[in-house]
C-alpha positions as a Python dict, from the first residue, in 0.01 Angstrom:
ca = {
    (1, 'M'): (0, 0, 0),
    (2, 'A'): (29, 334, 110),
    (3, 'A'): (328, 568, 197),
    (4, 'D'): (268, 864, 374),
    (5, 'F'): (621, 1144, 250),
    (6, 'G'): (761, 1520, 219),
    (7, 'T'): (888, 1544, -108),
    (8, 'G'): (1295, 1671, -219),
    (9, 'A'): (1344, 1882, -501),
    (10, 'T'): (1719, 1786, -516),
    (11, 'T'): (1928, 1471, -740),
    (12, 'I'): (2145, 1283, -660),
    (13, 'A'): (2243, 1211, -958),
    (14, 'E'): (2575, 1434, -1004),
    (15, 'F'): (2669, 1280, -709),
    (16, 'E'): (2645, 958, -830),
    (17, 'G'): (2822, 1029, -1131),
    (18, 'E'): (3139, 1140, -892),
    (19, 'T'): (3133, 827, -652),
    (20, 'S'): (3370, 663, -873),
    (21, 'E'): (3654, 956, -820),
    (22, 'F'): (3578, 970, -453),
    (23, 'E'): (3672, 569, -471),
    (24, 'V'): (3961, 576, -683),
    (25, 'L'): (4087, 872, -452),
    (26, 'E'): (4026, 681, -111),
    (27, 'F'): (4166, 362, -289),
    (28, 'V'): (4496, 574, -343),
    (29, 'A'): (4484, 677, -17),
    (30, 'T'): (4469, 343, 119),
    (31, 'E'): (4735, 257, -95),
    (32, 'L'): (4925, 522, 72),
    (33, 'T'): (4839, 380, 398),
    (34, 'A'): (5040, 46, 327),
    (35, 'A'): (5295, 252, 229),
    (36, 'V'): (5357, 489, 520),
    (37, 'G'): (5281, 131, 768),
    (38, 'H'): (5609, -18, 527),
    (39, 'S'): (5805, 308, 578),
    (40, 'A'): (5749, 349, 962),
    (41, 'A'): (5820, -8, 1053),
    (42, 'A'): (6133, 17, 865),
    (43, 'T'): (6234, 311, 1001),
    (44, 'T'): (6186, 181, 1395),
    (45, 'Y'): (6446, -103, 1283),
    (46, 'N'): (6650, 133, 1133),
    (47, 'V'): (6666, -12, 785),
    (48, 'K'): (6738, 227, 508),
    (49, 'V'): (6371, 342, 334),
    (50, 'N'): (6472, 479, 12),
    (51, 'G'): (6143, 629, -37),
    (52, 'F'): (5815, 614, -95),
    (53, 'G'): (5542, 713, -410),
    (54, 'V'): (5275, 636, -610),
    (55, 'F'): (5176, 473, -943),
    (56, 'L'): (5002, 413, -1228),
    (57, 'L'): (4978, 94, -1380),
    (58, 'G'): (4657, 138, -1638),
    (59, 'L'): (4426, 211, -1459),
    (60, 'Y'): (4509, 42, -1166),
    (61, 'P'): (4623, 304, -921),
    (62, 'G'): (4885, 190, -696),
    (63, 'A'): (5228, 301, -390),
    (64, 'F'): (5468, 117, -350),
    (65, 'T'): (5775, 202, -65),
    (66, 'D'): (6145, 115, -194),
    (67, 'I'): (6297, -49, 98),
    (68, 'D'): (6717, -95, 106),
    (69, 'P'): (6741, -495, 25),
    (70, 'D'): (7062, -512, 236),
    (71, 'S'): (6994, -274, 531),
    (72, 'L'): (6632, -603, 553),
    (73, 'R'): (6852, -850, 485),
    (74, 'R'): (7105, -754, 767),
    (75, 'S'): (6776, -690, 969),
    (76, 'H'): (6626, -994, 1204),
    (77, 'P'): (6362, -1220, 1088),
    (78, 'R'): (6111, -1080, 1322),
    (79, 'H'): (6178, -716, 1218),
    (80, 'R'): (6133, -806, 853),
    (81, 'L'): (5788, -989, 921),
    (82, 'E'): (5627, -641, 1075),
    (83, 'I'): (5850, -418, 816),
    (84, 'F'): (5623, -655, 544),
    (85, 'G'): (5307, -649, 786),
    (86, 'G'): (5312, -271, 867),
    (87, 'G'): (5079, -235, 540),
    (88, 'I'): (4853, -462, 612),
    (89, 'W'): (4831, -345, 1018),
    (90, 'H'): (4812, -31, 872),
    (91, 'N'): (4524, -75, 692),
    (92, 'I'): (4306, -316, 945),
    (93, 'V'): (4395, 5, 1205),
    (94, 'L'): (4254, 225, 927),
    (95, 'A'): (3927, -3, 873),
    (96, 'V'): (3870, -6, 1256),
    (97, 'F'): (3878, 403, 1278),
    (98, 'A'): (3698, 442, 937),
    (99, 'Y'): (3411, 200, 1114),
    (100, 'L'): (3382, 414, 1434),
    (101, 'M'): (3328, 778, 1211),
    (102, 'F'): (3066, 511, 1056),
    (103, 'L'): (2914, 480, 1336),
    (104, 'W'): (2980, 855, 1456),
    (105, 'T'): (2839, 993, 1114),
    (106, 'P'): (2479, 1086, 1243),
    (107, 'Y'): (2624, 1252, 1579),
    (108, 'I'): (2853, 1440, 1310),
    (109, 'L'): (2570, 1537, 1106),
    (110, 'S'): (2312, 1607, 1409),
    (111, 'P'): (2323, 1989, 1368),
    (112, 'L'): (2180, 1959, 1009),
    (113, 'F'): (2008, 1564, 975),
    (114, 'A'): (1807, 1421, 1199),
    (115, 'E'): (1740, 1047, 1390),
    (116, 'G'): (1411, 899, 1450),
    (117, 'Q'): (1190, 1099, 1206),
    (118, 'G'): (1136, 856, 906),
    (119, 'V'): (1356, 765, 649),
    (120, 'T'): (1507, 932, 323),
    (121, 'V'): (1458, 760, -2),
    (122, 'T'): (1774, 772, -189),
    (123, 'G'): (1701, 647, -497),
    (124, 'V'): (1495, 382, -605),
    (125, 'D'): (1581, 111, -878),
    (126, 'S'): (1463, 144, -1223),
    (127, 'R'): (1347, -258, -1151),
    (128, 'S'): (1131, -189, -879),
    (129, 'G'): (717, -105, -933),
    (130, 'L'): (779, 148, -712),
    (131, 'Y'): (965, 367, -982),
    (132, 'G'): (829, 634, -1200),
    (133, 'T'): (521, 837, -1160),
    (134, 'G'): (307, 792, -857),
    (135, 'G'): (603, 584, -686),
    (136, 'L'): (864, 675, -482),
    (137, 'A'): (1146, 912, -577),
    (138, 'E'): (1457, 1088, -448),
    (139, 'G'): (1482, 1312, -144),
    (140, 'N'): (1070, 1131, -35),
    (141, 'V'): (1066, 1092, 384),
    (142, 'V'): (841, 807, 431),
    (143, 'I'): (717, 825, 762),
    (144, 'S'): (487, 569, 754),
    (145, 'V'): (341, 275, 519),
    (146, 'D'): (-60, 235, 567),
    (147, 'D'): (-141, 216, 917),
    (148, 'C'): (316, 104, 1042),
    (149, 'S'): (511, 395, 1206),
    (150, 'I'): (896, 445, 1064),
    (151, 'R'): (1082, 682, 1229),
    (152, 'K'): (1419, 450, 1180),
    (153, 'R'): (1571, 147, 942),
    (154, 'D'): (1429, -122, 1163),
    (155, 'D'): (1071, 22, 1148),
    (156, 'W'): (1121, 52, 738),
    (157, 'R'): (1221, -342, 742),
    (158, 'G'): (945, -445, 1004),
    (159, 'C'): (728, -244, 825),
    (160, 'V'): (777, -398, 506),
    (161, 'R'): (767, -765, 670),
    (162, 'R'): (423, -673, 790),
    (163, 'L'): (331, -557, 364),
    (164, 'E'): (385, -977, 332),
    (165, 'N'): (160, -1136, 536),
    (166, 'H'): (-118, -809, 485),
    (167, 'R'): (-266, -661, 183),
    (168, 'H'): (-416, -362, 278),
    (169, 'G'): (-652, -103, 50),
    (170, 'R'): (-865, 183, 106),
    (171, 'C'): (-1187, 221, 148),
    (172, 'V'): (-1315, 472, -84),
    (173, 'P'): (-1732, 532, -215),
    (174, 'R'): (-1942, 363, -419),
    (175, 'S'): (-2038, 680, -630),
    (176, 'V'): (-1623, 772, -651),
    (177, 'V'): (-1494, 414, -782),
    (178, 'E'): (-1820, 392, -1069),
    (179, 'A'): (-1764, 723, -1166),
    (180, 'S'): (-1393, 713, -1216),
    (181, 'L'): (-1439, 308, -1436),
    (182, 'A'): (-1175, 293, -1703),
    (183, 'S'): (-1339, 197, -2025),
    (184, 'K'): (-1009, 50, -2137),
    (185, 'T'): (-672, -15, -1968),
    (186, 'S'): (-339, -44, -2184),
    (187, 'M'): (33, -151, -2151),
    (188, 'S'): (346, 72, -2167),
    (189, 'L'): (689, -53, -2029),
    (190, 'D'): (525, -288, -1846),
    (191, 'E'): (319, -49, -1630),
    (192, 'L'): (-29, -32, -1635),
    (193, 'H'): (-245, 286, -1775),
    (194, 'C'): (-570, 337, -1704),
    (195, 'C'): (-590, 708, -1648),
    (196, 'D'): (-625, 768, -2043),
    (197, 'D'): (-950, 847, -2093),
    (198, 'F'): (-982, 1142, -1836),
    (199, 'A'): (-862, 1482, -1836),
    (200, 'N'): (-765, 1666, -1601),
    (201, 'I'): (-520, 1417, -1430),
    (202, 'T'): (-243, 1502, -1271),
    (203, 'H'): (56, 1252, -1173),
    (204, 'A'): (-58, 1190, -835),
    (205, 'H'): (-325, 968, -1035),
    (206, 'M'): (-334, 640, -1060),
    (207, 'C'): (-449, 303, -1131),
    (208, 'F'): (-675, 114, -875),
    (209, 'E'): (-830, -254, -847),
    (210, 'S'): (-1159, -330, -680),
    (211, 'M'): (-1403, -611, -702),
    (212, 'I'): (-1746, -480, -798),
    (213, 'D'): (-2064, -637, -822),
    (214, 'V'): (-2178, -626, -1159),
    (215, 'T'): (-2526, -733, -1264),
    (216, 'T'): (-2575, -869, -1590),
    (217, 'K'): (-2946, -907, -1801),
    (218, 'H'): (-3036, -1244, -2084),
    (219, 'L'): (-3288, -1195, -2274),
    (220, 'V'): (-3402, -1593, -2336),
    (221, 'T'): (-3710, -1699, -2565),
    (222, 'K'): (-3899, -1963, -2397),
    (223, 'A'): (-4120, -2150, -2737),
    (224, 'Y'): (-4257, -2472, -2747),
    (225, 'S'): (-3988, -2669, -2988),
    (226, 'L'): (-4060, -2887, -3258),
    (227, 'N'): (-3964, -3204, -3054),
    (228, 'R'): (-4237, -3105, -2809),
    (229, 'V'): (-4493, -3057, -3040),
    (230, 'L'): (-4456, -3438, -3249),
    (231, 'R'): (-4450, -3616, -2873),
    (232, 'V'): (-4770, -3462, -2804),
    (233, 'G'): (-4930, -3537, -3152),
    (234, 'A'): (-5010, -3166, -3213),
    (235, 'V'): (-4921, -3180, -3561),
    (236, 'E'): (-5105, -2927, -3738),
    (237, 'V'): (-5215, -2613, -3587),
    (238, 'G'): (-5528, -2515, -3630),
    (239, 'E'): (-5768, -2257, -3473),
    (240, 'S'): (-5848, -2580, -3262),
    (241, 'T'): (-5547, -2598, -3156),
    (242, 'M'): (-5454, -2490, -2785),
    (243, 'Y'): (-5126, -2363, -2780),
    (244, 'N'): (-4919, -2126, -2580),
    (245, 'P'): (-4746, -1822, -2745),
    (246, 'A'): (-4352, -1770, -2724),
    (247, 'Q'): (-4270, -1587, -2415),
    (248, 'E'): (-3972, -1349, -2352),
    (249, 'A'): (-3802, -1337, -1991),
    (250, 'V'): (-3534, -1148, -1846),
    (251, 'H'): (-3253, -1329, -1639),
    (252, 'K'): (-3070, -1152, -1435),
    (253, 'E'): (-2698, -1273, -1284),
    (254, 'R'): (-2527, -1084, -1041),
    (255, 'K'): (-2140, -1200, -1021),
    (256, 'R'): (-1790, -978, -935),
    (257, 'S'): (-1569, -833, -1176),
    (258, 'R'): (-1231, -691, -1139),
    (259, 'R'): (-1247, -357, -1279),
    (260, 'F'): (-979, -27, -1237),
    (261, 'S'): (-1042, 338, -1163),
    (262, 'C'): (-834, 615, -1214),
    (263, 'L'): (-823, 755, -878),
    (264, 'S'): (-595, 1047, -719),
    (265, 'A'): (-354, 893, -497),
    (266, 'Q'): (-325, 1135, -223),
    (267, 'Y'): (-742, 1129, -183),
    (268, 'V'): (-761, 726, -159),
    (269, 'T'): (-468, 729, 111),
    (270, 'A'): (-664, 966, 328),
    (271, 'Q'): (-943, 678, 354),
    (272, 'P'): (-986, 414, 629),
    (273, 'T'): (-836, 92, 581),
    (274, 'C'): (-934, -225, 475),
    (275, 'S'): (-828, -565, 360),
    (276, 'E'): (-858, -868, 165),
    (277, 'K'): (-1040, -1084, 446),
    (278, 'S'): (-1244, -752, 588),
    (279, 'N'): (-1461, -584, 410),
    (280, 'C'): (-1649, -226, 460),
    (281, 'I'): (-1799, -150, 732),
    (282, 'K'): (-2110, 128, 654),
    (283, 'A'): (-2045, 312, 1008),
    (284, 'G'): (-2402, 460, 942),
    (285, 'E'): (-2322, 616, 628),
    (286, 'A'): (-2523, 592, 340),
    (287, 'E'): (-2384, 541, 93),
    (288, 'E'): (-2181, 197, 33),
    (289, 'R'): (-1799, 198, 9),
    (290, 'I'): (-1580, -31, -212),
    (291, 'C'): (-1208, -148, -72),
    (292, 'V'): (-1030, -77, -323),
    (293, 'F'): (-654, -154, -393),
    (294, 'A'): (-361, 34, -582),
    (295, 'A'): (-276, -176, -907),
    (296, 'L'): (36, -149, -1117),
    (297, 'F'): (286, -305, -1335),
    (298, 'N'): (98, -586, -1532),
    (299, 'G'): (-197, -545, -1379),
    (300, 'T'): (-67, -707, -1075),
    (301, 'Q'): (-130, -533, -740),
    (302, 'L'): (105, -325, -591),
    (303, 'A'): (138, -508, -280),
    (304, 'R'): (177, -873, -440),
    (305, 'I'): (495, -735, -654),
    (306, 'S'): (688, -888, -420),
    (307, 'V'): (673, -616, -173),
    (308, 'K'): (955, -713, 105),
    (309, 'G'): (1210, -796, -179),
    (310, 'H'): (1116, -450, -387),
    (311, 'L'): (1121, -222, -49),
    (312, 'I'): (1456, -376, 56),
    (313, 'T'): (1624, -463, -262),
    (314, 'Y'): (1540, -184, -509),
    (315, 'V'): (1427, 103, -271),
    (316, 'R'): (1777, 233, -85),
    (317, 'I'): (1702, 450, 188),
    (318, 'D'): (1861, 643, 424),
    (319, 'P'): (1771, 667, 852),
    (320, 'L'): (1835, 1049, 836),
    (321, 'V'): (1624, 1301, 780),
    (322, 'A'): (1725, 1659, 678),
    (323, 'R'): (1607, 1923, 928),
    (324, 'F'): (1622, 2251, 656),
    (325, 'S'): (1424, 2206, 302),
    (326, 'W'): (1756, 2383, 204),
    (327, 'I'): (1978, 2103, 306),
    (328, 'P'): (2024, 1820, -10),
    (329, 'H'): (1873, 1548, 77),
    (330, 'Y'): (2203, 1343, -38),
    (331, 'W'): (2466, 1552, 176),
    (332, 'A'): (2403, 1277, 422),
    (333, 'E'): (2486, 963, 219),
    (334, 'A'): (2773, 1167, 68),
    (335, 'V'): (2973, 1225, 464),
    (336, 'E'): (2848, 840, 459),
    (337, 'L'): (2999, 720, 183),
    (338, 'V'): (3335, 821, 284),
    (339, 'P'): (3408, 644, 601),
    (340, 'K'): (3199, 344, 456),
    (341, 'Y'): (3463, 295, 141),
    (342, 'F'): (3760, 374, 335),
    (343, 'F'): (3638, 45, 575),
    (344, 'T'): (3564, -126, 281),
    (345, 'L'): (3890, -35, 44),
    (346, 'S'): (4131, -100, 384),
    (347, 'L'): (4014, -345, 491),
    (348, 'A'): (3995, -553, 116),
    (349, 'L'): (4349, -432, 56),
    (350, 'G'): (4460, -544, 391),
    (351, 'L'): (4329, -872, 362),
    (352, 'L'): (4420, -921, 40),
    (353, 'N'): (4764, -823, 50),
    (354, 'S'): (4798, -1138, 380),
    (355, 'V'): (4746, -1411, 86),
    (356, 'P'): (5006, -1576, -13),
    (357, 'C'): (5056, -1518, -323),
    (358, 'Y'): (5235, -1418, -566),
    (359, 'A'): (5365, -1030, -633),
    (360, 'L'): (5172, -951, -258),
    (361, 'D'): (5297, -884, 72),
    (362, 'G'): (5213, -1256, 145),
    (363, 'Q'): (5522, -1330, -39),
    (364, 'Y'): (5770, -1178, 115),
    (365, 'I'): (5570, -1338, 452),
    (366, 'V'): (5631, -1672, 401),
    (367, 'I'): (5903, -1657, 282),
    (368, 'T'): (6056, -1513, 563),
    (369, 'C'): (5883, -1753, 770),
    (370, 'V'): (5956, -2055, 634),
    (371, 'N'): (6338, -1980, 587),
    (372, 'W'): (6269, -1901, 955),
    (373, 'T'): (6116, -2154, 1102),
    (374, 'F'): (6282, -2448, 899),
    (375, 'K'): (6609, -2306, 925),
    (376, 'K'): (6718, -2650, 939),
    (377, 'F'): (6625, -2757, 652),
    (378, 'S'): (6842, -2728, 338),
    (379, 'R'): (6783, -2453, 117),
    (380, 'R'): (6658, -2699, -190),
    (381, 'R'): (6352, -2814, 39),
    (382, 'R'): (6261, -2447, 194),
    (383, 'Q'): (6207, -2337, -172),
    (384, 'Q'): (5997, -2641, -290),
    (385, 'L'): (5803, -2564, 70),
    (386, 'I'): (5781, -2185, -61),
    (387, 'S'): (5698, -2243, -438),
    (388, 'L'): (5413, -2461, -284),
    (389, 'I'): (5268, -2273, -53),
    (390, 'L'): (5273, -1951, -309),
    (391, 'T'): (5109, -2143, -592),
    (392, 'V'): (4821, -2315, -408),
    (393, 'G'): (4803, -1896, -302),
    (394, 'T'): (4805, -1764, -616),
    (395, 'L'): (4537, -2074, -783),
    (396, 'L'): (4278, -2046, -518),
    (397, 'L'): (4285, -1676, -540),
    (398, 'V'): (4268, -1666, -943),
    (399, 'A'): (3983, -1914, -855),
    (400, 'N'): (3806, -1654, -637),
    (401, 'V'): (3851, -1421, -851),
    (402, 'I'): (3730, -1582, -1169),
    (403, 'I'): (3405, -1700, -977),
    (404, 'G'): (3332, -1346, -872),
    (405, 'F'): (3327, -1246, -1249),
    (406, 'V'): (3140, -1520, -1334),
    (407, 'K'): (2855, -1445, -1075),
    (408, 'I'): (2857, -1094, -1196),
    (409, 'V'): (2823, -1209, -1539),
    (410, 'L'): (2567, -1424, -1454),
}
């Protein structure tokens, strides 16, 4: 696999270290939005609001709304439902607004970032075969993978899927390959090294695998065996005995052998393409060309290291490309993360508060709905129904949380 890309000199390490602060601040903002929603609904129906604010319970930040209980009790059940659901409604509205802002991000950033001119690499997981020297780096702009042009995110996925079915190499002159053959290889941190014996190499050099025809010579001595001599009755060897002296012959055996060469990646990617099923075709050239493939990590081919999984799962990209070299590539991702976090947190908080569970808005919604809908039932039966609904909802929520933690650990 060969990729054409530009380099970027900035890093997002500091930005990644600040994402947790972004999450905390936006979580507090979503909590405040819910509190404002309760207060706004209560004020609409003339229910007294004593105030609202934020609190910190251990490491958990939150917000609260202090509504006068007597005034709330005297209000109509439908008004109470709107007050209890006001926070949920405001969180859902905020999530929709954040989603629209996320869709408009490319237009907002258009003066500084362009879309449709490739994809920017914003991160490479250390488990990926493309991590480290010779692989992809943060800030690289990928415009093609082999002969597959990339202009947007969908093109990236399409080219990756294409790599799953086609292994591409490059046709390199035989003299260049043989001059760079490695006499020995070594493994370090699950990475194949074959350039240690060469001088004047740079980080742009990497190991390439090729199948080369190697001729081996075997020296064979032909002589009469004792059994053959006995069979013909020639036990004594005298002057009159006729025999042929021992002869030596050289047998040549030609076979294909896998060898590794240390070559410049930039030089190799500039050569004509080839594949496993098609050899290098001589186009009037006197010198033979050999099809070479990038070889990294445990001696396996780069195109065989679960290409689709590594490029999609372990390589993080952004469809926006900086228009100017002085613009840090992580600015686009930072702006995109703001509405993305707001959407995720607001929607999650709204759905969580709607669950019929103790200590959530869903508890008061269930109490109001049951008392209003089943007002003909006795107070005891209504309390039993409320307890049943809240207990089942709480158990389901706790079970989902436990399953989620187990999946994370495993």
